Structures are given as C-alpha cells and as structure tokens.
Amino acid sequence: EVQLVESGGGMVQPGGSLRLSCAASGFTFSNYIMTWARQAPGKGPEWVSSITTRGETTWYADSVKGRFTVSRDLAKNTAYLQMDQLKPEDTAVYYCAADSRIPSCSGDATDYDYWGQGTQVTVSS
C-alpha cells in the first residue's frame, strides 16, 4: 500500500519556523520527484516546492523562495520542508506528493501519482 504521511504541522507565530516531514512507503522513493503543495482556507491549491529524485535540483514558488527549503533523505524515505520566516499568509494545509515526471508546478492532486493526507500549518499571533 502506497502511503505519504505528513507531520510537523502546528501553530506558530509570525517569523517563526516549522519543519514538515513526509514519510513515504509502498513505492520506490528514490525514483520519484517529491513536491509540496498547500491549500489555504477559501483558496485554490498552490504548488510550493519540488525536489528531484536525488535532491540535485530544487524549485520554489516565488511566494516562498528564500524562506522555505526542501530536502529529502533517501535512507529514511522521507522528504522535508523547512519553513522559516513564516507569515500569516502561509497558513494552509500542506500536502506532499510524489510523481515520476518532471514537476508541473501544479497544486492539483490529480496531477500526481501519489498524494498525502495533509498537515495543518497556522501562522498567527
């Protein structure tokens, strides 16, 4: 059974940090590009970041560039999203996704082979 399980979400004050994890199982993790996407209340899904199979290339949405860092640990079958300098507008449910193709920079779950259940991030004072 394929699973992507996100964790690490929570509530943090503006300017704070969180690290999200995405534990993968049931497929060959090292063969898939990993992506983080999010959906804020009342808004459509938004692509956040992607990382290639061995971590050699990363991409970021302009809204998070310079504040978020994506990484992966092949030995642990886990992807990460380090989020620093968080802003209230970063409040959303964050999802991880896996796909074997070059990232489309889409936040739509139907564009990915596998999709997680999400973890809530709330940035508020």
mmCIF file of C-alpha atoms in Angstrom:
data_model
loop_
_atom_site.group_PDB
_atom_site.id
_atom_site.type_symbol
_atom_site.label_atom_id
_atom_site.label_comp_id
_atom_site.label_asym_id
_atom_site.label_seq_id
_atom_site.Cartn_x
_atom_site.Cartn_y
_atom_site.Cartn_z
ATOM 1 C CA GLU A 1 0.000 0.000 0.000
ATOM 2 C CA VAL A 2 1.340 3.394 -1.003
ATOM 3 C CA GLN A 3 1.431 5.943 1.791
ATOM 4 C CA LEU A 4 2.609 9.520 2.144
ATOM 5 C CA VAL A 5 2.270 10.672 5.722
ATOM 6 C CA GLU A 6 2.912 14.315 6.552
ATOM 7 C CA SER A 7 3.763 15.511 10.040
ATOM 8 C CA GLY A 8 5.235 18.534 11.776
ATOM 9 C CA GLY A 9 2.425 20.992 11.289
ATOM 10 C CA GLY A 10 1.087 23.195 14.059
ATOM 11 C CA MET A 11 0.610 26.757 15.167
ATOM 12 C CA VAL A 12 3.459 29.244 15.150
ATOM 13 C CA GLN A 13 3.836 33.000 15.494
ATOM 14 C CA PRO A 14 4.813 35.162 12.520
ATOM 15 C CA GLY A 15 8.545 34.998 11.969
ATOM 16 C CA GLY A 16 8.753 31.522 13.430
ATOM 17 C CA SER A 17 9.798 28.217 11.893
ATOM 18 C CA LEU A 18 8.423 24.747 11.339
ATOM 19 C CA ARG A 19 9.794 21.647 9.642
ATOM 20 C CA LEU A 20 7.366 19.387 7.862
ATOM 21 C CA SER A 21 8.155 15.737 7.176
ATOM 22 C CA CYS A 22 6.678 13.396 4.608
ATOM 23 C CA ALA A 23 7.280 9.703 5.245
ATOM 24 C CA ALA A 24 6.885 7.584 2.117
ATOM 25 C CA SER A 25 6.203 3.870 1.844
ATOM 26 C CA GLY A 26 4.883 1.341 -0.639
ATOM 27 C CA PHE A 27 6.836 2.614 -3.638
ATOM 28 C CA THR A 28 10.451 3.217 -4.669
ATOM 29 C CA PHE A 29 11.020 6.603 -3.092
ATOM 30 C CA SER A 30 14.296 7.261 -4.935
ATOM 31 C CA ASN A 31 12.535 7.055 -8.322
ATOM 32 C CA TYR A 32 10.086 9.854 -7.621
ATOM 33 C CA ILE A 33 10.246 13.627 -7.625
ATOM 34 C CA MET A 34 8.759 14.946 -4.402
ATOM 35 C CA THR A 35 6.568 18.017 -4.231
ATOM 36 C CA TRP A 36 4.993 20.123 -1.515
ATOM 37 C CA ALA A 37 1.723 21.917 -2.175
ATOM 38 C CA ARG A 38 -0.704 23.804 0.050
ATOM 39 C CA GLN A 39 -4.265 24.983 0.204
ATOM 40 C CA ALA A 40 -5.295 27.990 2.236
ATOM 41 C CA PRO A 41 -8.841 28.462 3.515
ATOM 42 C CA GLY A 42 -11.109 29.629 0.714
ATOM 43 C CA LYS A 43 -8.361 29.446 -1.911
ATOM 44 C CA GLY A 44 -7.305 27.035 -4.595
ATOM 45 C CA PRO A 45 -4.386 24.636 -4.266
ATOM 46 C CA GLU A 46 -0.920 26.123 -4.707
ATOM 47 C CA TRP A 47 2.324 24.443 -5.661
ATOM 48 C CA VAL A 48 5.097 25.282 -3.160
ATOM 49 C CA SER A 49 8.277 23.360 -3.964
ATOM 50 C CA SER A 50 9.706 20.285 -5.665
ATOM 51 C CA ILE A 51 12.925 18.298 -5.421
ATOM 52 C CA THR A 52 14.417 15.842 -7.874
ATOM 53 C CA THR A 53 14.958 12.180 -7.157
ATOM 54 C CA ARG A 54 18.382 12.562 -5.547
ATOM 55 C CA GLY A 55 17.979 16.136 -4.401
ATOM 56 C CA GLU A 56 20.231 17.674 -7.014
ATOM 57 C CA THR A 57 17.675 20.238 -8.160
ATOM 58 C CA THR A 58 15.003 22.145 -6.273
ATOM 59 C CA TRP A 59 12.281 24.554 -7.324
ATOM 60 C CA TYR A 60 10.286 27.059 -5.282
ATOM 61 C CA ALA A 61 7.237 29.222 -5.760
ATOM 62 C CA ASP A 62 8.078 32.914 -5.686
ATOM 63 C CA SER A 63 5.937 33.307 -2.564
ATOM 64 C CA VAL A 64 8.258 31.065 -0.506
ATOM 65 C CA LYS A 65 11.623 31.486 -2.213
ATOM 66 C CA GLY A 66 14.341 32.392 0.278
ATOM 67 C CA ARG A 67 12.222 31.294 3.256
ATOM 68 C CA PHE A 68 11.484 27.607 2.612
ATOM 69 C CA THR A 69 13.956 24.792 1.954
ATOM 70 C CA VAL A 70 13.025 21.411 0.533
ATOM 71 C CA SER A 71 15.183 18.330 1.097
ATOM 72 C CA ARG A 72 14.981 14.551 1.168
ATOM 73 C CA ASP A 73 16.679 11.654 2.911
ATOM 74 C CA LEU A 74 16.800 8.590 0.676
ATOM 75 C CA ALA A 75 17.866 6.345 3.553
ATOM 76 C CA LYS A 76 14.771 7.314 5.530
ATOM 77 C CA ASN A 77 12.359 7.549 2.572
ATOM 78 C CA THR A 78 11.397 10.962 3.851
ATOM 79 C CA ALA A 79 11.029 14.411 2.335
ATOM 80 C CA TYR A 80 11.185 17.605 4.347
ATOM 81 C CA LEU A 81 10.079 21.206 4.070
ATOM 82 C CA GLN A 82 11.907 23.613 6.359
ATOM 83 C CA MET A 83 9.799 26.756 6.692
ATOM 84 C CA ASP A 84 11.417 29.866 8.157
ATOM 85 C CA GLN A 85 10.244 33.468 8.490
ATOM 86 C CA LEU A 86 6.658 32.274 8.410
ATOM 87 C CA LYS A 87 3.915 34.743 7.567
ATOM 88 C CA PRO A 88 0.165 34.646 8.253
ATOM 89 C CA GLU A 89 -0.397 34.097 4.535
ATOM 90 C CA ASP A 90 1.496 30.785 4.829
ATOM 91 C CA THR A 91 -1.446 29.407 6.812
ATOM 92 C CA ALA A 92 -2.729 26.384 4.916
ATOM 93 C CA VAL A 93 -2.979 22.627 4.821
ATOM 94 C CA TYR A 94 0.318 21.369 3.434
ATOM 95 C CA TYR A 95 0.461 18.247 1.303
ATOM 96 C CA CYS A 96 3.327 16.202 -0.052
ATOM 97 C CA ALA A 97 3.108 14.444 -3.368
ATOM 98 C CA ALA A 98 5.179 12.084 -5.476
ATOM 99 C CA ASP A 99 5.430 11.833 -9.227
ATOM 100 C CA SER A 100 7.756 10.191 -11.704
ATOM 101 C CA ARG A 101 7.605 13.083 -14.169
ATOM 102 C CA ILE A 102 9.219 16.496 -14.297
ATOM 103 C CA PRO A 103 7.253 18.737 -11.904
ATOM 104 C CA SER A 104 4.389 20.651 -13.436
ATOM 105 C CA CYS A 105 4.322 23.204 -10.636
ATOM 106 C CA SER A 106 0.728 22.214 -10.041
ATOM 107 C CA GLY A 107 -1.077 22.159 -6.717
ATOM 108 C CA ASP A 108 -3.731 19.805 -8.047
ATOM 109 C CA ALA A 109 -3.686 16.312 -6.547
ATOM 110 C CA THR A 110 -4.804 14.765 -9.831
ATOM 111 C CA ASP A 111 -1.506 15.786 -11.445
ATOM 112 C CA TYR A 112 0.496 13.484 -9.169
ATOM 113 C CA ASP A 113 0.938 9.760 -8.845
ATOM 114 C CA TYR A 114 0.611 9.855 -5.046
ATOM 115 C CA TRP A 115 -0.734 12.438 -2.597
ATOM 116 C CA GLY A 116 -0.674 12.656 1.191
ATOM 117 C CA GLN A 117 -3.440 13.467 3.659
ATOM 118 C CA GLY A 118 -2.048 16.859 4.648
ATOM 119 C CA THR A 119 -0.914 18.642 7.789
ATOM 120 C CA GLN A 120 -2.245 21.964 9.065
ATOM 121 C CA VAL A 121 0.073 24.949 9.441
ATOM 122 C CA THR A 122 -1.296 28.030 11.177
ATOM 123 C CA VAL A 123 0.712 31.240 11.455
ATOM 124 C CA SER A 124 -0.882 33.642 13.879
ATOM 125 C CA SER A 125 -0.044 35.928 16.750
#
